[in-house]
CSV table of C-alpha atoms and ligand atoms in Angstrom, one decimal:
chain,number,residue,atom,x,y,z
D,188,MET,CA,291.4,97.2,155.9
D,189,ILE,CA,290.4,93.5,154.9
D,190,LEU,CA,287.9,92.8,152.5
D,191,ILE,CA,285.2,90.8,153.2
D,192,SER,CA,282.7,89.5,149.9
D,193,HIS,CA,279.3,88.7,150.6
D,194,GLU,CA,279.5,85.4,150.3
D,195,GLN,CA,281.8,85.4,153.0
D,196,GLN,CA,279.0,87.8,155.4
D,197,LEU,CA,276.0,85.7,154.4
D,198,GLU,CA,277.3,82.7,155.0
D,199,ASP,CA,278.3,84.3,158.7
D,200,LEU,CA,274.5,85.7,158.9
D,201,LYS,CA,273.5,81.8,157.6
D,202,GLN,CA,275.2,80.6,160.5
D,203,ARG,CA,274.1,82.4,162.8
D,204,LEU,CA,270.3,82.4,162.5
D,205,LYS,CA,271.5,78.3,162.1
D,206,GLU,CA,272.5,78.5,165.8
D,207,VAL,CA,269.4,80.8,166.7
D,208,ASP,CA,267.1,78.2,165.0
D,209,ASP,CA,268.9,75.5,166.4
D,210,LEU,CA,267.9,77.0,170.1
D,211,GLU,CA,264.4,77.8,169.0
D,212,ARG,CA,263.6,74.0,167.9
D,213,ALA,CA,265.2,72.5,171.0
D,214,SER,CA,262.7,74.6,173.0
D,215,ALA,CA,260.3,73.4,170.6
D,216,VAL,CA,261.3,69.5,171.4
D,217,LEU,CA,260.7,70.3,175.2
D,218,TYR,CA,257.9,71.9,174.4
D,219,TRP,CA,256.4,68.7,172.4
D,220,ASP,CA,257.7,66.7,175.3
D,221,MET,CA,255.7,68.9,177.9
D,222,SER,CA,252.8,68.5,176.2
D,223,THR,CA,252.4,64.9,175.1
D,224,TYR,CA,254.6,62.8,177.6
D,225,MET,CA,255.9,64.4,180.5
D,226,PRO,CA,255.3,63.9,184.2
D,227,PRO,CA,253.5,66.6,186.1
D,228,GLY,CA,256.4,66.6,188.7
D,229,GLY,CA,258.6,67.8,185.3
D,230,SER,CA,256.6,71.1,184.9
D,231,ALA,CA,258.3,73.9,187.0
D,232,GLY,CA,261.6,72.6,185.7
D,233,ARG,CA,260.8,72.6,182.0
D,234,GLY,CA,258.8,76.0,182.3
D,235,GLN,CA,262.9,77.5,183.8
D,236,MET,CA,264.4,75.2,180.5
D,237,LEU,CA,261.9,77.3,177.8
D,238,SER,CA,262.2,80.2,179.2
D,239,THR,CA,266.5,79.9,179.5
D,240,LEU,CA,266.6,78.8,176.1
D,241,SER,CA,264.4,81.4,174.8
D,242,GLN,CA,265.9,84.0,176.3
D,243,VAL,CA,269.1,83.3,174.8
D,244,ALA,CA,267.9,82.3,171.4
D,245,HIS,CA,266.4,85.8,172.5
D,246,GLU,CA,269.9,87.4,173.0
D,247,LYS,CA,271.9,85.7,169.8
D,248,PHE,CA,268.8,87.1,167.1
D,249,THR,CA,268.9,90.7,168.5
D,250,SER,CA,272.5,90.5,168.5
D,251,ALA,CA,275.1,93.5,167.0
D,252,GLU,CA,276.7,91.6,164.7
D,253,ILE,CA,273.3,90.0,163.0
D,254,GLY,CA,272.4,93.6,163.0
D,255,LYS,CA,275.3,94.6,161.3
D,256,LEU,CA,275.0,91.9,159.1
D,257,LEU,CA,271.5,93.0,158.2
D,258,ASP,CA,273.6,96.4,157.4
D,259,THR,CA,275.9,95.8,155.1
D,260,LEU,CA,274.5,93.0,153.8
D,261,GLN,CA,271.6,95.2,152.8
D,262,SER,CA,272.4,96.9,149.2
D,263,TYR,CA,273.6,93.6,148.0
D,264,GLY,CA,270.3,92.2,149.2
D,265,GLU,CA,268.1,95.3,147.4
D,266,ALA,CA,270.6,94.7,144.2
D,267,LEU,CA,269.2,91.3,143.8
D,268,PRO,CA,265.9,90.3,142.2
D,269,HIS,CA,263.1,90.5,144.2
D,270,ASP,CA,262.5,86.9,143.8
D,271,HIS,CA,266.4,85.7,144.4
D,272,ASP,CA,266.5,83.2,147.9
D,273,ASP,CA,268.9,85.6,149.1
D,274,ALA,CA,266.7,88.5,149.4
D,275,ALA,CA,264.4,87.6,150.6
D,276,LEU,CA,266.2,85.9,153.3
D,277,LEU,CA,267.7,89.2,153.9
D,278,ARG,CA,264.2,91.2,153.9
D,279,VAL,CA,262.4,88.7,156.6
D,280,THR,CA,265.4,88.7,159.1
D,281,ARG,CA,265.5,92.5,158.5
D,282,ARG,CA,261.7,92.5,159.2
D,283,ASN,CA,261.8,89.9,162.2
D,284,TYR,CA,264.7,91.7,163.6
D,285,ASP,CA,263.1,94.6,163.8
D,286,ARG,CA,259.9,93.9,164.9
D,287,ARG,CA,262.2,91.6,167.9
D,288,ILE,CA,264.8,95.1,168.8
D,289,LYS,CA,261.8,97.5,169.3
D,290,LEU,CA,260.1,95.6,172.1
D,291,PRO,CA,262.1,96.3,175.0
D,292,ALA,CA,263.0,93.4,176.7
D,293,ARG,CA,261.6,94.6,180.2
D,294,PHE,CA,258.5,94.9,178.6
D,295,VAL,CA,258.1,92.0,177.0
D,296,GLY,CA,258.8,90.0,180.9
D,297,GLU,CA,256.0,91.9,181.9
D,298,VAL,CA,253.6,91.0,179.6
D,299,THR,CA,255.0,87.5,180.1
D,300,GLU,CA,254.2,88.1,183.4
D,301,HIS,CA,250.9,89.7,183.9
D,302,VAL,CA,249.5,87.0,181.0
D,303,SER,CA,250.9,83.9,182.5
D,304,HIS,CA,248.6,85.2,186.1
D,305,VAL,CA,245.8,86.3,183.8
D,306,TYR,CA,245.8,82.4,182.6
D,307,GLN,CA,245.6,81.1,186.2
D,308,LEU,CA,242.7,83.2,187.0
D,309,TRP,CA,241.0,82.6,184.2
D,310,THR,CA,241.0,78.5,184.3
D,311,THR,CA,239.3,79.0,188.2
D,312,ALA,CA,237.3,82.0,187.2
D,313,ARG,CA,235.5,80.8,183.6
D,314,PRO,CA,234.0,77.3,185.9
D,315,ALA,CA,232.8,79.2,188.4
D,316,ASN,CA,231.3,82.1,186.2
D,317,ASP,CA,233.5,84.8,188.1
D,318,TRP,CA,234.1,87.7,185.7
D,319,ALA,CA,234.8,89.9,188.4
D,320,LYS,CA,237.7,88.1,188.9
D,321,VAL,CA,238.9,88.6,185.7
D,322,ARG,CA,238.2,91.4,185.1
D,323,ASP,CA,240.2,94.6,186.2
D,324,PRO,CA,242.9,92.2,185.0
D,325,LEU,CA,241.9,92.0,181.9
D,326,LYS,CA,242.4,96.3,181.7
D,327,LYS,CA,245.9,96.0,182.6
D,328,THR,CA,245.9,93.4,179.5
D,329,LEU,CA,244.9,96.1,177.4
D,330,GLU,CA,246.3,98.8,178.9
D,331,LEU,CA,249.6,96.4,178.3
D,332,SER,CA,248.0,95.6,174.6
D,333,ARG,CA,248.2,99.7,173.8
D,334,ARG,CA,251.9,100.4,175.1
D,335,GLY,CA,252.6,97.4,173.4
D,336,ALA,CA,251.4,99.0,169.7
D,337,GLU,CA,253.0,102.5,170.9
D,338,TYR,CA,256.6,100.4,170.5
D,339,PHE,CA,255.9,100.2,166.5
D,340,ALA,CA,253.7,104.1,166.3
D,341,PRO,CA,253.7,105.3,163.3
D,342,TYR,CA,250.6,103.0,162.5
D,343,ASP,CA,247.0,103.5,160.2
D,344,HIS,CA,245.5,102.1,162.9
D,345,ILE,CA,246.8,100.7,166.7
D,346,ALA,CA,245.6,97.1,165.7
D,347,ASP,CA,247.5,96.8,162.6
D,348,PRO,CA,251.3,96.1,164.7
D,349,MET,CA,249.2,93.1,166.3
D,350,ILE,CA,248.0,92.0,163.1
D,351,ASP,CA,250.9,92.5,161.8
D,352,MET,CA,252.7,90.1,163.4
D,353,SER,CA,250.2,87.0,162.9
D,354,ASP,CA,249.4,87.9,159.3
D,355,TYR,CA,252.9,90.3,157.9
D,356,GLY,CA,251.1,92.5,155.1
D,357,MET,CA,247.1,92.8,156.0
D,358,LYS,CA,246.0,96.2,158.0
D,359,THR,CA,242.8,96.8,160.3
D,360,ALA,CA,240.6,98.7,157.5
D,361,ASP,CA,240.8,96.0,154.7
D,362,ILE,CA,240.2,93.0,157.1
D,363,ARG,CA,237.6,95.2,158.6
D,364,ARG,CA,236.1,95.9,154.9
D,365,VAL,CA,236.3,91.9,154.0
D,366,PHE,CA,234.7,90.9,157.3
D,367,GLY,CA,231.9,93.5,156.9
D,368,GLU,CA,231.4,91.9,153.3
D,369,LEU,CA,231.3,88.0,154.8
D,370,ARG,CA,229.2,89.1,158.0
D,371,GLU,CA,226.3,90.5,155.4
D,372,GLU,CA,226.2,87.3,153.4
D,373,LEU,CA,227.1,85.1,156.2
D,374,VAL,CA,224.0,86.2,158.9
D,375,PRO,CA,221.2,85.6,155.9
D,376,LEU,CA,222.7,81.5,154.9
D,377,VAL,CA,222.9,80.8,159.0
D,378,LYS,CA,219.4,82.2,159.5
D,379,ALA,CA,218.1,79.8,156.1
D,380,ILE,CA,220.1,76.7,157.2
D,381,THR,CA,218.4,77.6,160.8
D,382,ALA,CA,215.1,77.3,159.8
D,383,GLN,CA,215.3,73.8,158.5
D,384,GLN,CA,215.3,70.6,160.7
D,385,PRO,CA,218.8,70.5,162.1
D,386,ALA,CA,221.1,66.9,160.1
D,387,ASP,CA,220.9,64.1,162.9
D,388,ASP,CA,224.3,63.4,164.0
D,389,SER,CA,223.3,61.2,166.5
D,390,ALA,CA,226.2,58.4,164.8
D,391,LEU,CA,228.7,60.0,165.8
D,392,HIS,CA,228.2,60.1,169.7
D,393,ARG,CA,228.2,56.3,169.4
D,394,PHE,CA,230.9,54.2,170.6
D,395,PHE,CA,234.1,54.7,168.7
D,396,PRO,CA,237.4,52.1,170.0
D,397,GLU,CA,240.7,54.7,170.3
D,398,ALA,CA,243.0,52.6,168.9
D,399,ALA,CA,240.9,52.1,165.5
D,400,GLN,CA,239.7,55.9,165.5
D,401,ILE,CA,243.9,56.5,165.4
D,402,ALA,CA,244.5,54.1,162.2
D,403,PHE,CA,241.6,55.3,160.5
D,404,GLY,CA,242.9,59.0,160.9
D,405,GLU,CA,246.6,58.4,160.1
D,406,ALA,CA,245.8,55.5,157.1
D,407,VAL,CA,243.3,59.1,155.5
D,408,ILE,CA,246.3,61.2,156.5
D,409,ARG,CA,248.9,59.0,155.1
D,410,ASP,CA,246.6,59.0,151.6
D,411,MET,CA,246.9,62.8,151.5
D,412,GLY,CA,250.4,63.1,151.1
D,413,TYR,CA,251.2,63.4,155.1
D,414,ASP,CA,254.8,61.8,155.2
D,415,PHE,CA,255.1,59.3,158.4
D,416,GLU,CA,259.4,58.8,157.1
D,417,ARG,CA,259.4,62.6,158.3
D,418,GLY,CA,256.7,62.6,161.6
D,419,ARG,CA,254.3,61.1,164.0
D,420,GLN,CA,251.3,62.1,165.8
D,421,ASP,CA,251.3,61.7,169.2
D,422,LYS,CA,248.4,62.4,171.4
D,423,THR,CA,247.9,65.7,174.0
D,424,ALA,CA,245.0,68.1,175.3
D,425,HIS,CA,245.0,70.5,173.2
D,426,PRO,CA,245.8,69.4,169.0
D,427,PHE,CA,248.5,71.1,167.0
D,428,MET,CA,251.2,70.5,164.3
D,429,ILE,CA,255.5,71.5,165.4
D,430,ARG,CA,258.2,71.7,163.0
D,431,PHE,CA,262.0,70.6,164.3
D,432,ASN,CA,263.4,70.9,161.0
D,433,SER,CA,262.2,69.6,157.1
D,434,GLY,CA,262.8,66.2,158.2
D,435,ASP,CA,260.9,66.2,161.8
D,436,ILE,CA,257.1,68.2,161.1
D,437,ARG,CA,255.0,66.5,164.1
D,438,ILE,CA,251.2,66.6,164.6
D,439,LEU,CA,248.9,65.7,168.1
D,440,THR,CA,245.5,64.9,168.5
D,441,ARG,CA,243.2,64.0,171.6
D,442,VAL,CA,240.8,61.3,171.4
D,443,ASP,CA,237.1,61.4,172.1
D,444,GLU,CA,235.7,58.2,172.2
D,445,HIS,CA,232.0,58.9,172.4
D,446,TYR,CA,232.5,61.6,169.4
D,447,PHE,CA,233.7,60.7,166.4
D,448,ASN,CA,234.6,64.2,164.9
D,449,ASP,CA,236.9,65.2,167.6
D,450,ALA,CA,240.2,63.0,166.7
D,451,PHE,CA,239.7,62.8,162.7
D,452,PHE,CA,239.1,65.9,162.2
D,453,SER,CA,241.8,67.4,164.1
D,454,THR,CA,244.4,65.1,163.1
D,455,VAL,CA,243.0,66.2,159.0
D,456,HIS,CA,243.4,69.5,160.3
D,457,GLU,CA,246.9,68.9,161.4
D,458,ALA,CA,248.3,67.2,158.8
D,459,GLY,CA,246.9,70.3,156.7
D,460,HIS,CA,249.5,72.4,158.7
D,461,ALA,CA,251.7,69.5,158.8
D,462,MET,CA,251.8,69.0,154.8
D,463,TYR,CA,252.2,72.5,154.3
D,464,GLU,CA,256.1,72.6,156.5
D,465,GLN,CA,256.7,68.9,154.9
D,466,GLY,CA,256.4,70.6,151.7
D,467,ILE,CA,258.6,73.7,152.3
D,468,ASN,CA,261.9,73.7,150.2
D,469,PRO,CA,264.3,71.9,152.5
D,470,ALA,CA,267.2,74.4,151.3
D,471,TYR,CA,265.4,77.1,154.1
D,472,ASP,CA,265.8,74.7,156.9
D,473,GLY,CA,267.8,76.6,159.2
D,474,THR,CA,266.2,80.3,158.4
D,475,PRO,CA,263.8,82.6,159.4
D,476,LEU,CA,262.0,81.7,155.3
D,477,ALA,CA,261.4,77.6,156.6
D,478,GLU,CA,258.2,78.3,158.5
D,479,GLY,CA,254.6,79.3,156.3
D,480,THR,CA,254.6,82.9,155.6
D,481,SER,CA,251.4,83.6,157.9
D,482,ALA,CA,249.0,82.8,160.3
D,483,GLY,CA,245.6,83.3,157.9
D,484,VAL,CA,248.0,81.0,154.8
D,485,HIS,CA,248.9,79.0,157.6
D,486,GLU,CA,244.9,77.8,158.7
D,487,SER,CA,243.8,78.0,154.5
D,488,GLN,CA,245.8,74.7,154.0
D,489,SER,CA,244.7,72.8,157.4
D,490,ARG,CA,241.1,74.1,156.4
D,491,THR,CA,241.4,72.7,152.3
D,492,TRP,CA,241.9,69.3,154.1
D,493,GLU,CA,240.1,69.6,157.3
D,494,ASN,CA,237.0,71.0,155.3
D,495,ILE,CA,236.7,70.8,151.3
D,496,VAL,CA,238.3,67.5,151.0
D,497,ALA,CA,237.4,65.4,154.4
D,498,ARG,CA,233.4,67.1,154.9
D,499,SER,CA,233.0,66.3,150.9
D,500,ARG,CA,230.7,64.0,149.6
D,501,GLU,CA,233.3,62.9,146.9
D,502,PHE,CA,235.9,62.2,150.0
D,503,TRP,CA,233.1,60.2,152.0
D,504,GLN,CA,231.6,58.1,148.8
D,505,HIS,CA,235.5,56.6,149.0
D,506,TYR,CA,235.9,56.2,152.4
D,507,PHE,CA,232.3,55.7,154.6
D,508,PRO,CA,232.6,51.7,153.3
D,509,ARG,CA,236.0,51.3,154.4
D,510,LEU,CA,235.2,53.5,158.0
D,511,GLN,CA,231.9,51.2,158.6
D,512,GLN,CA,234.6,47.8,157.9
D,513,MET,CA,236.4,49.5,160.8
D,514,PHE,CA,233.4,50.4,163.2
D,515,PRO,CA,230.2,47.8,162.8
D,516,ASP,CA,228.9,48.6,165.9
D,517,ALA,CA,228.5,51.9,165.6
D,518,LEU,CA,227.5,52.0,161.5
D,519,GLY,CA,226.6,49.3,160.5
D,520,ASP,CA,222.9,50.9,160.1
D,521,VAL,CA,223.9,54.3,159.1
D,522,THR,CA,224.0,55.3,155.2
D,523,MET,CA,226.5,57.2,153.7
D,524,ASP,CA,224.1,60.2,152.8
D,525,THR,CA,223.1,60.0,156.6
D,526,PHE,CA,226.9,60.1,158.1
D,527,HIS,CA,227.8,63.2,155.6
D,528,ARG,CA,225.0,65.1,156.7
D,529,ALA,CA,226.1,64.5,160.3
D,530,VAL,CA,229.8,65.8,159.5
D,531,ASN,CA,228.1,68.9,158.1
D,532,LYS,CA,225.7,69.4,160.7
D,533,VAL,CA,225.0,73.2,161.0
D,534,VAL,CA,224.0,74.4,164.2
D,535,PRO,CA,224.8,78.2,166.3
D,536,SER,CA,226.4,77.4,168.8
D,537,LEU,CA,228.3,79.6,171.6
D,538,ILE,CA,231.7,77.6,171.7
D,539,ARG,CA,234.0,79.3,168.8
D,540,VAL,CA,236.2,75.9,168.6
D,541,ASP,CA,233.2,73.4,168.7
D,542,ALA,CA,231.4,75.6,165.5
D,543,ASP,CA,230.7,73.7,162.2
D,544,GLU,CA,232.3,75.9,159.1
D,545,VAL,CA,229.5,77.9,157.9
D,546,THR,CA,228.9,80.1,161.7
D,547,TYR,CA,232.9,79.4,162.5
D,548,ASN,CA,233.2,82.8,160.5
D,549,LEU,CA,230.8,84.8,163.0
D,550,HIS,CA,232.6,83.9,165.7
D,551,VAL,CA,235.6,84.9,164.7
D,552,MET,CA,234.4,88.5,163.4
D,553,ILE,CA,232.5,88.7,166.7
D,554,ARG,CA,236.0,88.7,168.5
D,555,PHE,CA,237.8,90.4,165.7
D,556,ASP,CA,235.7,93.2,166.4
D,557,LEU,CA,235.2,93.6,169.8
D,558,GLU,CA,239.0,93.4,170.0
D,559,VAL,CA,239.8,96.4,167.4
D,560,ALA,CA,236.6,98.6,169.7
D,561,LEU,CA,238.8,98.0,172.8
D,562,LEU,CA,242.0,99.1,171.6
D,563,GLU,CA,240.7,101.9,169.8
D,564,GLY,CA,239.0,102.9,173.1
D,565,ALA,CA,235.8,102.8,171.6
D,566,LEU,CA,234.6,100.1,173.9
D,567,GLU,CA,235.6,99.4,177.5
D,568,ILE,CA,236.4,96.4,179.2
D,569,ASP,CA,233.1,96.6,181.8
D,570,ASP,CA,230.6,96.6,178.5
D,571,LEU,CA,232.8,94.1,176.7
D,572,PRO,CA,230.2,91.4,178.4
D,573,ARG,CA,227.3,93.6,177.1
D,574,ALA,CA,228.7,94.3,173.6
D,575,TRP,CA,229.8,90.2,173.4
D,576,ASP,CA,226.3,89.4,174.4
D,577,GLU,CA,224.6,91.9,171.8
D,578,ARG,CA,226.5,90.4,169.4
D,579,TYR,CA,225.8,86.8,169.4
D,580,THR,CA,222.1,87.8,169.7
D,581,HIS,CA,221.9,89.3,166.1
D,582,ASP,CA,224.6,87.5,164.6
D,583,LEU,CA,223.9,84.0,166.1
D,584,GLY,CA,220.6,84.3,167.1
D,585,ILE,CA,221.5,82.6,170.6
D,586,THR,CA,222.2,85.1,174.0
D,587,PRO,CA,224.9,83.2,175.7
D,588,PRO,CA,223.1,82.7,179.2
D,589,ASP,CA,226.3,83.5,181.9
D,590,TYR,CA,229.9,84.7,181.3
D,591,GLN,CA,231.4,81.2,181.0
D,592,HIS,CA,229.4,80.7,177.6
D,593,GLY,CA,230.2,84.3,176.5
D,594,VAL,CA,232.6,86.7,177.3
D,595,MET,CA,234.6,84.1,179.0
D,596,GLN,CA,234.4,81.7,176.5
D,597,ASP,CA,237.7,82.0,174.7
D,598,VAL,CA,241.4,81.3,175.8
D,599,HIS,CA,242.9,83.9,173.6
D,600,TRP,CA,242.0,87.1,175.6
D,601,PHE,CA,243.1,85.3,179.1
D,602,SER,CA,246.6,84.1,177.6
D,603,GLY,CA,247.4,86.7,175.3
D,604,THR,CA,247.3,90.5,175.0
D,605,PHE,CA,244.8,92.0,173.0
D,606,GLY,CA,245.3,92.2,169.3
D,607,GLY,CA,246.0,89.6,166.1
D,608,ALA,CA,245.0,86.2,167.4
D,609,PHE,CA,241.7,86.6,165.8
D,610,GLN,CA,242.2,87.4,162.3
D,611,GLY,CA,244.2,84.4,161.2
D,612,TYR,CA,241.0,81.7,161.3
D,613,THR,CA,238.5,83.7,159.1
D,614,LEU,CA,241.5,84.8,156.5
D,615,GLY,CA,242.8,80.8,156.3
D,616,ASN,CA,238.2,80.0,155.6
D,617,LEU,CA,238.8,82.1,153.0
D,618,LEU,CA,242.1,82.1,151.4
D,619,SER,CA,241.5,77.9,151.4
D,620,ALA,CA,237.9,78.6,149.5
D,621,GLN,CA,240.2,81.2,146.9
D,622,PHE,CA,243.2,78.7,146.3
D,623,TYR,CA,240.4,75.2,146.5
D,624,GLU,CA,238.8,77.3,142.7
D,625,ALA,CA,242.5,78.4,141.6
D,626,ALA,CA,243.5,74.8,142.1
D,627,LEU,CA,240.4,73.2,140.0
D,628,LYS,CA,240.8,75.9,137.2
D,629,ALA,CA,244.1,73.8,136.4
D,630,HIS,CA,243.0,70.6,137.2
D,631,PRO,CA,239.3,70.1,137.3
D,632,THR,CA,239.2,66.6,137.8
D,633,ILE,CA,240.4,66.7,141.2
D,634,PRO,CA,237.0,66.2,143.0
D,635,ALA,CA,237.1,62.8,140.7
D,636,GLU,CA,240.3,61.9,142.1
D,637,ILE,CA,239.1,62.6,145.7
D,638,ALA,CA,236.5,59.9,144.9
D,639,ARG,CA,238.7,57.5,144.2
D,640,GLY,CA,241.2,58.6,147.2
D,641,HIS,CA,243.6,59.8,145.4
D,642,PHE,CA,244.8,63.3,146.7
D,643,GLY,CA,248.3,63.4,144.6
D,644,THR,CA,247.3,66.1,141.9
D,645,LEU,CA,245.8,68.8,144.6
D,646,HIS,CA,248.9,67.5,146.8
D,647,SER,CA,250.9,68.4,144.4
D,648,TRP,CA,249.4,71.1,142.6
D,649,LEU,CA,249.4,73.1,146.7
D,650,LYS,CA,253.4,72.1,147.0
D,651,ASP,CA,254.0,73.5,143.6
D,652,ASN,CA,252.2,77.5,143.9
D,653,ILE,CA,251.7,77.7,148.3
D,654,TYR,CA,253.8,74.8,150.2
D,655,GLN,CA,258.0,75.1,148.7
D,656,TYR,CA,257.9,79.5,148.9
D,657,GLY,CA,257.9,78.8,152.6
D,658,SER,CA,258.2,82.7,154.3
D,659,LYS,CA,259.8,83.6,150.7
D,660,LEU,CA,256.4,84.5,149.6
D,661,THR,CA,254.4,87.5,152.4
D,662,ALA,CA,250.6,86.4,152.2
D,663,PRO,CA,249.6,88.7,149.9
D,664,GLU,CA,252.2,88.0,147.4
D,665,LEU,CA,251.6,84.8,147.4
D,666,ILE,CA,247.5,85.0,147.2
D,667,GLN,CA,248.6,87.6,144.2
D,668,ARG,CA,250.9,85.3,142.1
D,669,VAL,CA,248.0,82.1,142.8
D,670,THR,CA,245.0,84.1,142.4
D,671,GLY,CA,246.1,87.3,140.4
D,672,GLY,CA,244.3,89.1,143.4
D,673,GLY,CA,243.9,89.9,147.1
D,674,VAL,CA,241.8,88.7,149.6
D,675,GLU,CA,238.1,88.0,148.6
D,676,VAL,CA,234.8,86.8,149.7
D,677,ALA,CA,232.8,85.4,146.9
D,678,PRO,CA,234.6,82.2,146.6
D,679,LEU,CA,234.2,81.0,150.1
D,680,MET,CA,230.4,81.6,149.9
D,681,ARG,CA,230.1,79.8,146.9
D,682,TYR,CA,231.5,76.9,148.4
D,683,LEU,CA,229.2,77.2,150.9
D,684,ARG,CA,226.3,77.7,149.5
D,685,THR,CA,227.0,74.3,146.7
D,686,ARG,CA,227.7,72.5,149.8
D,687,PHE,CA,224.7,73.6,152.2
D,688,GLY,CA,222.8,74.3,149.5
D,689,GLU,CA,222.8,70.9,148.5
D,690,LEU,CA,222.8,69.2,152.4
D,691,TYR,CA,220.0,71.6,153.2
D,692,SER,CA,218.4,72.0,149.9
D,693,LEU,CA,217.8,75.9,150.2
V,975,ZN,ZN1,244.5,75.6,162.5
């Protein structure tokens, strides 16, 4: 019998994980190209390539060899200190492995096929306001979502397995409690703000030439700490961030020459995601530790830069004069105060992705509550449009005029299954405020530095306390370490009341 040392087994495991990672990152490059420069004719062939690569990566990752290595290395990992990189690697790989082998390939294929069919239907049904066309297919989506959850039984709540995939360690019950508390505080704040005259944001709708918009956005994120030696920005239809390896983390934006917010805030948002990924310990490259730890924590990093920093008065004190110089025709007669109020305009709307930061979470919580009710069987698809409209009327004070601006508004239920896709957005907003309070406690000078266009202290604090860990710490572990507790509502409410209290003299 040949004895193989733990070191050799661990090397073997890392080598195999690296191969899986290579395949997945190659898919990422193909996906990036598909979303940027690929001519329309490439689409069918590209879909086929991506499907082959993801199948090969899945087979490699769920191989018996990786399973065996995880089994034999289990006791070694458990004997290590919890904080040890190898222990974390073995825990996270085991978690991902178990999750992947529980779903039969045939079921995954059935879901993928059904979901892409529903998405195709939705793209034409939504503009035609044709709810009947997607209603029955959505019933099938719900049935598949429930069946998917069963592969992870036993669970405390049927939505838990889906939430676990994007926000590991969070349970439906905890999220419901936190969201319930947040909703109770937010609804009256929105009412108090909307009782006042809305901010004048007409300046944002003037003409902003594309090249100057891109130049300004890139100058700002360079100041913030996005490293262009290890990244680049390109244009796409729906902005996102994508990681190829620690030396190449890209962002994508879109430009509307008649609306300043679109490109600028999406550039800063995606740069927030990208700085998180650029800050992960490069030693984790090629392993499952080399990515953000959860949807909620990832979103907290984009929101920190997009909202807390780039919508602050201090930020525009520094950058508005430069912006005015770059766009003299659009902004020559606009004051900093008017501009600052405009980028913080609060107005209840029907479309989640266009929402301001006060009303945004209400959109998310409506979707979360409804999808949980669907999964529980407390709500039927036939009653979904009515339930949607009731919540909009109650929470935001506006009633959708049709399906297109109501139940068919948001892409998620028409491009995936029910459960797990929404909670991360609001968890991210809550966490961004909690983390920022912790950063301010350590470095009270951060706002004064932002007013001079200096972001080094904040960026370093985020790197030391959040970025570097990648997925080594779970979200609950990370939150505990940074804040000393769990997810909380109070910091976000303090932040919103301070910022919007000043803007709207509440
Ligand atoms: Zn995001």
